[in-house]
Every structure is written in structure tokens, then in C-alpha cells.
Short mmCIF file of C-alpha atoms (C1' of nucleotides) in Angstrom, two decimals:
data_model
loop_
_atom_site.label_atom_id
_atom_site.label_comp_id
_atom_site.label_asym_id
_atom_site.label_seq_id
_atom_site.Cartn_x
_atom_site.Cartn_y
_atom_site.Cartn_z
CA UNK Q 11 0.00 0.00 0.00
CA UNK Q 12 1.69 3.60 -0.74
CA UNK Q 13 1.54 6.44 1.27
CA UNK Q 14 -1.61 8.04 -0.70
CA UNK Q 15 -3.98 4.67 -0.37
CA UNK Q 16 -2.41 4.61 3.27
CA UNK Q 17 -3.41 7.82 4.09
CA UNK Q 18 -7.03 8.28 2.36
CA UNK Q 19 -7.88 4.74 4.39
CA UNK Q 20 -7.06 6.16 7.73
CA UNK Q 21 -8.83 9.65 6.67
CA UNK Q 22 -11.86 7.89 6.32
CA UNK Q 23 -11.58 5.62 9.40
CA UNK Q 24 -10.29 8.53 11.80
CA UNK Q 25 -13.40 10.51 9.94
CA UNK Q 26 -15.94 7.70 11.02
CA UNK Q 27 -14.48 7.53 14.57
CA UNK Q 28 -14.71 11.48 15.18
CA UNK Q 29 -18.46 11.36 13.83
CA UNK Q 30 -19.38 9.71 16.94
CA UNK Q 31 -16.56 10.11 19.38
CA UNK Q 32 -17.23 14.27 18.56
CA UNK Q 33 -20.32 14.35 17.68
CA UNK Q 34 -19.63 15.93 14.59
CA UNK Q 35 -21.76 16.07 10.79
CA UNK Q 36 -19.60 13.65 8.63
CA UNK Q 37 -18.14 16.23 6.18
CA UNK Q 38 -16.76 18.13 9.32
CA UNK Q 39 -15.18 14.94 10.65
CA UNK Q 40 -12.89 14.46 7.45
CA UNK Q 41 -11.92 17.64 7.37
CA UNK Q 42 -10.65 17.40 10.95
CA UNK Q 43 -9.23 14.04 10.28
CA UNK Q 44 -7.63 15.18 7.05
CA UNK Q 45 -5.98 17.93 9.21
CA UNK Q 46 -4.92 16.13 11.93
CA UNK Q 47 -2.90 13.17 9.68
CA UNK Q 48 -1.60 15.91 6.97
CA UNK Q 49 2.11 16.60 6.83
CA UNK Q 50 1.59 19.95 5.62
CA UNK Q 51 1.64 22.41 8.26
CA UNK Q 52 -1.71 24.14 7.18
CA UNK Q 53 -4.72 23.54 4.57
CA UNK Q 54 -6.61 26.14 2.68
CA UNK Q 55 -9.80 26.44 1.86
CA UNK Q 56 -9.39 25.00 -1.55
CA UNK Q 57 -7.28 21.98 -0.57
CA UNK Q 58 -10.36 21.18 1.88
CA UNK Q 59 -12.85 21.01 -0.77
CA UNK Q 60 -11.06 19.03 -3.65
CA UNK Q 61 -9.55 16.65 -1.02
CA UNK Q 62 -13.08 16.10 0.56
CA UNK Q 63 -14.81 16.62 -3.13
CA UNK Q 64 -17.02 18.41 -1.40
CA UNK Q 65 -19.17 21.97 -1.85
CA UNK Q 66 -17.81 25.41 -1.15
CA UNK Q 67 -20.58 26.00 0.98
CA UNK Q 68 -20.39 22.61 3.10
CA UNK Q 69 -16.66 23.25 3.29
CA UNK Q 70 -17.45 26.85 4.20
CA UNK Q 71 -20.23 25.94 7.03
CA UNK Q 72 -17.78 22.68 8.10
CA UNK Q 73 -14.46 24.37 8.78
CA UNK Q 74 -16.57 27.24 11.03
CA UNK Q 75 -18.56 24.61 12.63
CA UNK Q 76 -14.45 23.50 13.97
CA UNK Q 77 -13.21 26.67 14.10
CA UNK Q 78 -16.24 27.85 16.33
CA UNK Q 79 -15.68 24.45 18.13
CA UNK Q 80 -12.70 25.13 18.65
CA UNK Q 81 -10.95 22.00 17.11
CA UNK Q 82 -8.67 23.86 14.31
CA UNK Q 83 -7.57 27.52 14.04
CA UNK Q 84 -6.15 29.14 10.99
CA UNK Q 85 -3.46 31.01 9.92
CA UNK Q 86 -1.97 33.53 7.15
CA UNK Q 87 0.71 34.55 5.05
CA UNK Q 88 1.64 37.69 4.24
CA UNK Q 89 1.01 38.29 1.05
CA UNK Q 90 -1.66 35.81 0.59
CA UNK Q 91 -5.18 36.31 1.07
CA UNK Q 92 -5.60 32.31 1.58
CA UNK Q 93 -6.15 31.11 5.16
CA UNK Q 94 -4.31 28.07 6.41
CA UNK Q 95 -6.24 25.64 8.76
CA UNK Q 96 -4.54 23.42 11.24
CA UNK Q 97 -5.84 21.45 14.39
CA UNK Q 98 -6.09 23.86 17.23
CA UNK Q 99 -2.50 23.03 18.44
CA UNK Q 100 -0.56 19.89 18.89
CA UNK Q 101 -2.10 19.81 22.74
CA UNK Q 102 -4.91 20.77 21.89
CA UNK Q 103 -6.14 18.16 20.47
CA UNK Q 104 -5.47 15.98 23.41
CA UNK Q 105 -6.35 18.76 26.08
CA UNK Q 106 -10.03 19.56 24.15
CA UNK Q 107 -10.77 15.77 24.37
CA UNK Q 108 -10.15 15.39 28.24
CA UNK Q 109 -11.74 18.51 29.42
CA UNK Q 110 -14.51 17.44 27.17
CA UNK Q 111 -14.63 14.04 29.32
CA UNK Q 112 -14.02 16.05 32.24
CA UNK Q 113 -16.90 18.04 31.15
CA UNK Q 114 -19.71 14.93 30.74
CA UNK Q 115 -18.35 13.36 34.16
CA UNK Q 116 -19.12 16.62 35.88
CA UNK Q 117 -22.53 16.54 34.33
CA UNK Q 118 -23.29 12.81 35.44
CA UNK Q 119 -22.60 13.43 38.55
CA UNK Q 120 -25.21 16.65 38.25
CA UNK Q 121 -27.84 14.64 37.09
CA UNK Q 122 -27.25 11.99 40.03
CA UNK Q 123 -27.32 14.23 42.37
CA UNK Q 124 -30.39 15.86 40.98
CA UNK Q 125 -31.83 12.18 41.36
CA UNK Q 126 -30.57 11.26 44.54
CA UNK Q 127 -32.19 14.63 46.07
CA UNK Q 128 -35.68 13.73 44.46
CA UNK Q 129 -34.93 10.81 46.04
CA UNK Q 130 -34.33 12.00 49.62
CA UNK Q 131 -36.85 13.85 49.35
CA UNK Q 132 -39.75 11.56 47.36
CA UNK Q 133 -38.19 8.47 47.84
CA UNK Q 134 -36.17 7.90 51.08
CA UNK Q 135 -36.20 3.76 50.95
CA UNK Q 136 -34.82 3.96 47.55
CA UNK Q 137 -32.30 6.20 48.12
CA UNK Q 138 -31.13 4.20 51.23
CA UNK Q 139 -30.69 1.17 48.44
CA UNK Q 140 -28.86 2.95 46.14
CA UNK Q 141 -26.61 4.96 48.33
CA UNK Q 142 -23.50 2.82 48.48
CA UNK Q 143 -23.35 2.24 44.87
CA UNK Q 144 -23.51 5.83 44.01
CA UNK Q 145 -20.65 6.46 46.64
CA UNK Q 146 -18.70 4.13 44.57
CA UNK Q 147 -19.84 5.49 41.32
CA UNK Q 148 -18.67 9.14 42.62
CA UNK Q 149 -15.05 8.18 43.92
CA UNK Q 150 -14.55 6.63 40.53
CA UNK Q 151 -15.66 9.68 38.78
CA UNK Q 152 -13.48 11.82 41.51
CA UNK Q 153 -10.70 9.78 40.96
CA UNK Q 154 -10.69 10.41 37.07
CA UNK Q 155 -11.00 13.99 37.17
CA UNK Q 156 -7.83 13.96 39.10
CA UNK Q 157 -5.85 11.70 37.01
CA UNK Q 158 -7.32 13.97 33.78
CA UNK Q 159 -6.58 17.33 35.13
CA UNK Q 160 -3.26 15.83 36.14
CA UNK Q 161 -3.00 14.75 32.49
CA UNK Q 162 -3.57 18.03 31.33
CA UNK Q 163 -1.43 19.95 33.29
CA UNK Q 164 1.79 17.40 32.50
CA UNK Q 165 0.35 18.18 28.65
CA UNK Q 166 0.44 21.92 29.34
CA UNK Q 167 4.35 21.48 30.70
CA UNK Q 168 5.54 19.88 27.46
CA UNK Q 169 5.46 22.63 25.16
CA UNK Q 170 8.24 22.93 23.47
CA UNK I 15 -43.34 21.98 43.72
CA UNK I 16 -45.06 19.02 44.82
CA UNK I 17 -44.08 15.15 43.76
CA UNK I 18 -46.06 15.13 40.68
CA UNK I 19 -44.62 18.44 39.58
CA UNK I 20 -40.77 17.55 40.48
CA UNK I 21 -41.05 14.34 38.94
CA UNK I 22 -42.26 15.54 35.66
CA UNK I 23 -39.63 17.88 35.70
CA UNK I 24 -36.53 15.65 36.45
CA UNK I 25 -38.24 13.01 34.35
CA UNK I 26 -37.81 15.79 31.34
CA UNK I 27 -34.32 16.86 32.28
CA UNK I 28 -32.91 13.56 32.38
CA UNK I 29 -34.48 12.50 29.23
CA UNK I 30 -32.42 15.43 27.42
CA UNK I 31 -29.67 14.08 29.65
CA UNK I 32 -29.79 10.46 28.07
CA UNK I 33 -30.30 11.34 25.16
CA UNK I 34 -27.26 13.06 24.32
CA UNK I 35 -25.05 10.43 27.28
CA UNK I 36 -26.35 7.42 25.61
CA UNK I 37 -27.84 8.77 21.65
CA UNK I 38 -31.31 7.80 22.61
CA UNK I 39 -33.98 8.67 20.41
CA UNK I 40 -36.05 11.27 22.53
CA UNK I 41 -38.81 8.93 23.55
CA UNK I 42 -36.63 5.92 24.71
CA UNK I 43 -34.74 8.24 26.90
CA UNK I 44 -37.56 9.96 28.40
CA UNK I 45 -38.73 6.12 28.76
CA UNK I 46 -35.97 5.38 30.54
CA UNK I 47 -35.67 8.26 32.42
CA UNK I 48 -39.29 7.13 34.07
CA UNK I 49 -38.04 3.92 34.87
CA UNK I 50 -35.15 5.19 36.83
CA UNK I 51 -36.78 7.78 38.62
CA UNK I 52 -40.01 5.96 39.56
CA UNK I 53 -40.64 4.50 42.97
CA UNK I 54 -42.60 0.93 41.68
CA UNK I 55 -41.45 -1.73 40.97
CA UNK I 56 -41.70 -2.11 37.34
CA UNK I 57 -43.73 -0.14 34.92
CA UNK I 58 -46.17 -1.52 32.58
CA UNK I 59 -46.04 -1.21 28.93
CA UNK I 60 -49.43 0.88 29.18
CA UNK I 61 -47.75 2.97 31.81
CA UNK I 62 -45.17 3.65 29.94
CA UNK I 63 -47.69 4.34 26.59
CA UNK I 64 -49.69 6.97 28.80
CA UNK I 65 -47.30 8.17 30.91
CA UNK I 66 -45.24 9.52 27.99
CA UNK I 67 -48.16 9.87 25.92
CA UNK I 68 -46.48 8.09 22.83
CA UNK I 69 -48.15 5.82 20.35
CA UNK I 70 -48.39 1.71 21.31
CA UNK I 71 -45.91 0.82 18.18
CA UNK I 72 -43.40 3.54 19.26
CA UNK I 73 -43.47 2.55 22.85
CA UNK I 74 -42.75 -1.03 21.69
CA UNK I 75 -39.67 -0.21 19.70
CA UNK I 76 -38.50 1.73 22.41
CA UNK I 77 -38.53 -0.74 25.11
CA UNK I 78 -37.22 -3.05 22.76
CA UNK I 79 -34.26 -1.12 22.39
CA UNK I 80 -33.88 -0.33 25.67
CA UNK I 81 -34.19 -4.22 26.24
CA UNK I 82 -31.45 -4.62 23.43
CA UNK I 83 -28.79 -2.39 24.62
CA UNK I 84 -29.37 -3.80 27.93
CA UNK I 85 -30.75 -0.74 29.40
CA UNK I 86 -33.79 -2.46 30.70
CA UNK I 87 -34.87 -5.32 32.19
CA UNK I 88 -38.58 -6.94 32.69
CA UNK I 89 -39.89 -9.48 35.16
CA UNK I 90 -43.57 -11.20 35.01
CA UNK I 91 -45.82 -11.62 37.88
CA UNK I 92 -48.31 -14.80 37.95
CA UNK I 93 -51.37 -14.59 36.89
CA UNK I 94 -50.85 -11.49 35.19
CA UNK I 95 -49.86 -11.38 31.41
CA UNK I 96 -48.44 -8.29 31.36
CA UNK I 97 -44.99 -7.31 31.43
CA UNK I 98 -43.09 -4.79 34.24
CA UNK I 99 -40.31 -2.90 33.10
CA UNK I 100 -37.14 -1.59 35.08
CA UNK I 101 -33.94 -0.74 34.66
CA UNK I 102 -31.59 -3.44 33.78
CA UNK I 103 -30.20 -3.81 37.83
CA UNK I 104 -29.08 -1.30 40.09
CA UNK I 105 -25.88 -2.27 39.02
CA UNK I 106 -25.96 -2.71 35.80
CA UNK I 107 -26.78 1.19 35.38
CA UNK I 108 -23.04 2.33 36.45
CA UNK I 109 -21.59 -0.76 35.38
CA UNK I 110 -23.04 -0.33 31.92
CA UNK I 111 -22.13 3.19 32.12
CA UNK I 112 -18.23 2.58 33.13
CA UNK I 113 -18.01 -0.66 30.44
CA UNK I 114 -19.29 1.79 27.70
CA UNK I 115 -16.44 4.41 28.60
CA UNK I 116 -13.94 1.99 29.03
CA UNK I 117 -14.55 0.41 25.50
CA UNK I 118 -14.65 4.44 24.34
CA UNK I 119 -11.31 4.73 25.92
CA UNK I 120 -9.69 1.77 24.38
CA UNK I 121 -11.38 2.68 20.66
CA UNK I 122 -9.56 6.18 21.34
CA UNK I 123 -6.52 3.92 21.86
CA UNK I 124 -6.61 2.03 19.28
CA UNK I 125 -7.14 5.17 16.78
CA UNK I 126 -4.42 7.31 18.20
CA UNK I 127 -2.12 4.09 17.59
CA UNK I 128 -3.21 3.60 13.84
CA UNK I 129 -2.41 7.99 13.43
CA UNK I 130 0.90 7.14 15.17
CA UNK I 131 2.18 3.79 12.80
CA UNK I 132 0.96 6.32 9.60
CA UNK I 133 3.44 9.00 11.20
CA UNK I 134 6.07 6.62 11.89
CA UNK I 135 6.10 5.02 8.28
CA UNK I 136 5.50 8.26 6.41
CA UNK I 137 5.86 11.31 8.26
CA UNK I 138 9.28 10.36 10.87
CA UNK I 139 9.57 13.79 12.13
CA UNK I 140 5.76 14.68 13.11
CA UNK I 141 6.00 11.81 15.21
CA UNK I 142 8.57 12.47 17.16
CA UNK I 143 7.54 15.96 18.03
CA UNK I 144 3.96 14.33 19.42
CA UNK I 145 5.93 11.74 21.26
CA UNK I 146 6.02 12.81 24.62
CA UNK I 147 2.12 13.65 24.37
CA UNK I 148 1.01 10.35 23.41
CA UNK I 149 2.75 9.25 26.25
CA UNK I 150 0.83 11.25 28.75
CA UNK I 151 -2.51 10.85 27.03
CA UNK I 152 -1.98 6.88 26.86
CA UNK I 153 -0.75 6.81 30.08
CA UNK I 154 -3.56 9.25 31.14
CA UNK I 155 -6.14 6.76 29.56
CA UNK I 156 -4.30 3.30 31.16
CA UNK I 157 -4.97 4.93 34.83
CA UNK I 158 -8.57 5.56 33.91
CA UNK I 159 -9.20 2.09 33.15
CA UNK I 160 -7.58 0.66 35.93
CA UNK I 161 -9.64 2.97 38.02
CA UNK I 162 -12.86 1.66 36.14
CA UNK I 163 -11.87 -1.99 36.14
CA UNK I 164 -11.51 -1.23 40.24
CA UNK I 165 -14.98 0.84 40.07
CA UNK I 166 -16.64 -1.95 38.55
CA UNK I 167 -15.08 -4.93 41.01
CA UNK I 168 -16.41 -2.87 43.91
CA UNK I 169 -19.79 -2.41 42.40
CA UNK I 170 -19.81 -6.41 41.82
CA UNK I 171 -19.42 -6.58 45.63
CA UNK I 172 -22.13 -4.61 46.65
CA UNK I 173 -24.58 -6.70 45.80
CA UNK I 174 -27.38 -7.07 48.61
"C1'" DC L 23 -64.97 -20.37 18.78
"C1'" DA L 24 -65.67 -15.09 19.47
"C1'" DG L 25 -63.70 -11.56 21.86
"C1'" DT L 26 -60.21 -9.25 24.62
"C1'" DT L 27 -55.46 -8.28 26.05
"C1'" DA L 28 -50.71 -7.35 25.25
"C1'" DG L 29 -48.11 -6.43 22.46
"C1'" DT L 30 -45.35 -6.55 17.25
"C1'" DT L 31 -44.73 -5.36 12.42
"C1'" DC L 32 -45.00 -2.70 8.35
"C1'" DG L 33 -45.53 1.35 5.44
"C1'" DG L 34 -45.60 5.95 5.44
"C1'" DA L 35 -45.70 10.93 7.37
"C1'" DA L 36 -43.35 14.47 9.80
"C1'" DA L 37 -39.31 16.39 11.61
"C1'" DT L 38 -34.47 17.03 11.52
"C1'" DA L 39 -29.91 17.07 9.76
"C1'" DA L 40 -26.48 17.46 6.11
"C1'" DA L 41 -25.03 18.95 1.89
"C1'" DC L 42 -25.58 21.68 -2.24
"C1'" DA L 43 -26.09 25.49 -5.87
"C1'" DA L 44 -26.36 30.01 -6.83
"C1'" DA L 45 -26.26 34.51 -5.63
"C1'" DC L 46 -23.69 37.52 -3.01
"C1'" DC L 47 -19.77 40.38 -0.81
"C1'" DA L 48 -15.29 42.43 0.40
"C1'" DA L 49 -10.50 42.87 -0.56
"C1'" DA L 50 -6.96 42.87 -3.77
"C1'" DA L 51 -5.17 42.94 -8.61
"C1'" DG L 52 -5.14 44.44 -13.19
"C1'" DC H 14 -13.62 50.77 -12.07
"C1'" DT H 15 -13.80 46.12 -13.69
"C1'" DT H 16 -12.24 41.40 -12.64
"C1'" DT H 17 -10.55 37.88 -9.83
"C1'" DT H 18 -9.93 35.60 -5.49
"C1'" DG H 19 -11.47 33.78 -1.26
"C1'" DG H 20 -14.77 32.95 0.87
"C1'" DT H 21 -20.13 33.64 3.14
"C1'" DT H 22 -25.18 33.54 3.00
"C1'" DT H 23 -29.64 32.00 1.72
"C1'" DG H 24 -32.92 28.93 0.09
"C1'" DT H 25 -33.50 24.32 -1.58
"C1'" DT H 26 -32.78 19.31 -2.05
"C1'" DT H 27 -31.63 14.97 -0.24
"C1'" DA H 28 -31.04 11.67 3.30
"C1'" DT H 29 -31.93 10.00 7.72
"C1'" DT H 30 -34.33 9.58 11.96
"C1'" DT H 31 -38.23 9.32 14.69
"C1'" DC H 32 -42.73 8.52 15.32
"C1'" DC H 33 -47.33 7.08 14.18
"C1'" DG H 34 -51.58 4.45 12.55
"C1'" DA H 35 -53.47 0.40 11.11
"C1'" DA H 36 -53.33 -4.15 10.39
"C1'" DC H 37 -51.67 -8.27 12.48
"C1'" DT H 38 -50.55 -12.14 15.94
"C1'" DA H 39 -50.36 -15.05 19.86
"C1'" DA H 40 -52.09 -16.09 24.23
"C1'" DC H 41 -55.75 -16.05 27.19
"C1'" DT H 42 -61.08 -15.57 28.59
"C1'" DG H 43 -65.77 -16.28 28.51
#
DNA sequence: CAGTTAGTTCGGAAATAAACAAACCAAAAG
DNA sequence: CTTTTGGTTTGTTTATTTCCGAACTAACTG
């Protein structure tokens, strides 16, 4: 297989993976896919659309939907009106996805609370059932936040 | 607020909740979201058809897929040919819940390792520079499981 | 066996999401 | 000042998802 076929294959696959893992439309996920495995440092506009054979306007509504997202940023050159799109930065990428676990832990353990306090209230018996389990449930969530933030800061301390 | 009122209400927010945690379709998760908050033991099929005011064949596919993904659970009682719904075991709720972000965690994994062998056969010199971040995001990743395998042990041993 | 109960299945309608084409705009170049 | 470049905006089309109604089935009931 030669570096082209190699790399299209893994666009695709890394595209399907960030559809669901992100959350993102399909088109946006190959862009962001095709930007994080490219060796150039920077895409424009154009290469976007002929590498994703896709519309100006998809491409157009796509690469906001990750710049607004904040999964890619762009920059310029002077003398040339193109923009060149990169992931957000080489942490970044990393950082974004464990705040954004960080993120749906903290909002778990909202929601469990909110049920566990209509329980107290509504439901005493059933909250006596359930309360060592949740215990459990929080340390574990507790415990990953720590090991993530730790994560990030050790990410933040490797810039080079 | 009285219990109707708060019910209703959580029964809502949690629905949105699931929905997005677990890509319900709206009505399974609001479904769902009954059967966790409720204080019987088991909920009907009609309860569940007037309760969310859905249609009979939507209900149906719900709970089926709520059966399927092993969300739910149902139990019979003699004499009585109908079937009561709950959720798949008090367990089973985290469990489920730390299985599916283990398996996300190891997909994530398995992804950044395909990115990496593309950079090491065909771009040397991006891969080096993301060396030491792959390191703390794997590593990062390896402590969350082990603190979900542990989660889930305990959970095991809480049965009553 | 005729009806009722407790659902399932199938085809389609309604809602939503994703992508597109075409018209548009602002900055630079000729 | 006209044209080209590098996009954006708007309105539509297409595809997909979600839900529903109506017809169906299988088990029980009288």
C-alpha cells in the first residue's frame, strides 16, 4: 500500500471515529481528520474542498462549525489572502478531548445528584438502596478527574 | 413543587440528559428516564404508553431497544400477562455506564495508535515531536481504566 | 370459537440534519 | 472601475431519523 492509499484509508476511518466520538456532521469529521494526519503544516480552503470533493458551501459551514468548536484555528501569510487551517494546536487536540470528558463526568454526577435529592426527598427507601453504589460510582468519577486534570497539566508542561 | 410536579420535571431533564449520554432517540430516553426515577417496581407497557403519551408501536420499539442495549430489564408476575419494566439492575446502570467508557477509551486507543504507525512510516519527524504527548494521554487513559476496572469490582461486591 | 389483552410489524408521514447550488460580498489585482 | 480571489449567505434538495396508525398475531377468557 503507498503512502496516498495509506493515508485516504485512515482519513476515512479517523473521519468515522470522530463522527461519533465528537459528535460531529460527517463532512466536518474528514476535514478534521484530514488535518490532523496531513504533513503539511496548514490547509486552505481550496485543498479542503477538492480533497473532501465536497461543496464550497459545506466546506465553508464545516471548517466554522471547527473553528467555532474550537478543534482547528487558521493562519496567514503575508502576502496571501488564503487562510491556512490546522488542528487547534498539537495539545490541543489531546487537552479539548479530556476537558470534554471532564466536562460529561461533571454533568453525570449533576444529574445523580439531581436524582438522589428527588430521592431524599420523594423516595427515602430507595435512596437508602442505592446509596453505596452511588458512593462508589462518585469516587470513581473523583478519581478520574484527578488523574485527567493531572493529564492536562503534565500536557500543558511539554510545550516545546 | 409538589411530587407530581418535580417528577415531571426531572423526568424531562434527564431525558435530554440520556439522550445526548447514551444517543437515545427522545422517547426511549424519556422512557428510561421514568423507569429510573419511579418508585414501583416495574412499569407496565401501558404505563409507559400513557405516561409519555407516545403511540403503542413507538413505545414497543423503544422498550425493545432499551431491552437490546441492555438498558432495561422486565420481570412477570403470575397470573398477570403483562410485562413490568425496570432498569436493567441497580448495578448494571453504572456498570453499563463505566463498560461503555472503558470500550470508548480503548477505541480512542486504538485510533491514536493507527495515526501514530501512519506518522512513523511516512511522516518520521511529526512523530517524534507528538511523542512525549502520546505518552501522557496513553498513560492518562491506562490509569482511567484501571480505576474503572476497580470501580466496577467494587460495584460487583455490593450486591445485597 | 368469538372476543379481549398485550403487544409486534410494516408502510408511510413528519421532523431534523447534512449537503448543495447560486447569488452575493469584500478585498486585492489588473 | 472592472475582474478575480477567497470565501459567506440564503434557500432548496436529499437523506436520515423518529414517530405514528393500522393491520396483524399469539395467548388467554368467557
Amino acid at each position: 500500500m503507498n503512502k496516498e492509499e495509506a493515508k485516504q484509508q485512515l482519513i476515512e476511518e479517523l473521519g468515522v471515529h470522530f463522527e461519533s466520538e465528537y459528535s460531529l456532521p460527517p463532512l466536518a469529521a474528514r476535514i478534521f481528520a484530514n488535518l490532523v494526519i496531513t504533513e503539511e503544516d496548514g490547509l486552505t480552503f481550496e485543498d479542503c474542498l477538492t480533497k473532501q470533493c465536497a461543496s464550497k458551501s459545506s466546506v465553508s459551514t464545516s471548517l466554522n462549525l471547527l473553528l467555532q468548536m474550537d478543534f482547528i484555528k487558521y493562519f496567514t501569510k503575508s502576502g496571501d489572502r488564503k487562510r491556512y487551517f490546522k488542528i487547534a494546536n498539537k495539545d490541543a487536540f489531546f487537552i479539548g478531548k479530556l476537558n470534554a470528558v471532564l466536562k460529561k463526568l461533571e454533568k453525570e454526577l449533576e444529574m445523580i445528584k439531581k436524582v438522589e435529592s428527588y430521592n431524599i426527598v420523594h423516595n427515602p427507601q430507595k435512596h437508602e438502596a442505592n446509596k453505596e453504589k452511588k458512593k462508589i460510582y462518585m469516587k470513581c468519577v473523583e478519581d478520574t478527574k484527578a488523574i485527567y486534570r493531572k493529564a492536562i497539566e503534565d500536557l500543558k508542561n511539554t510545550q516545546e
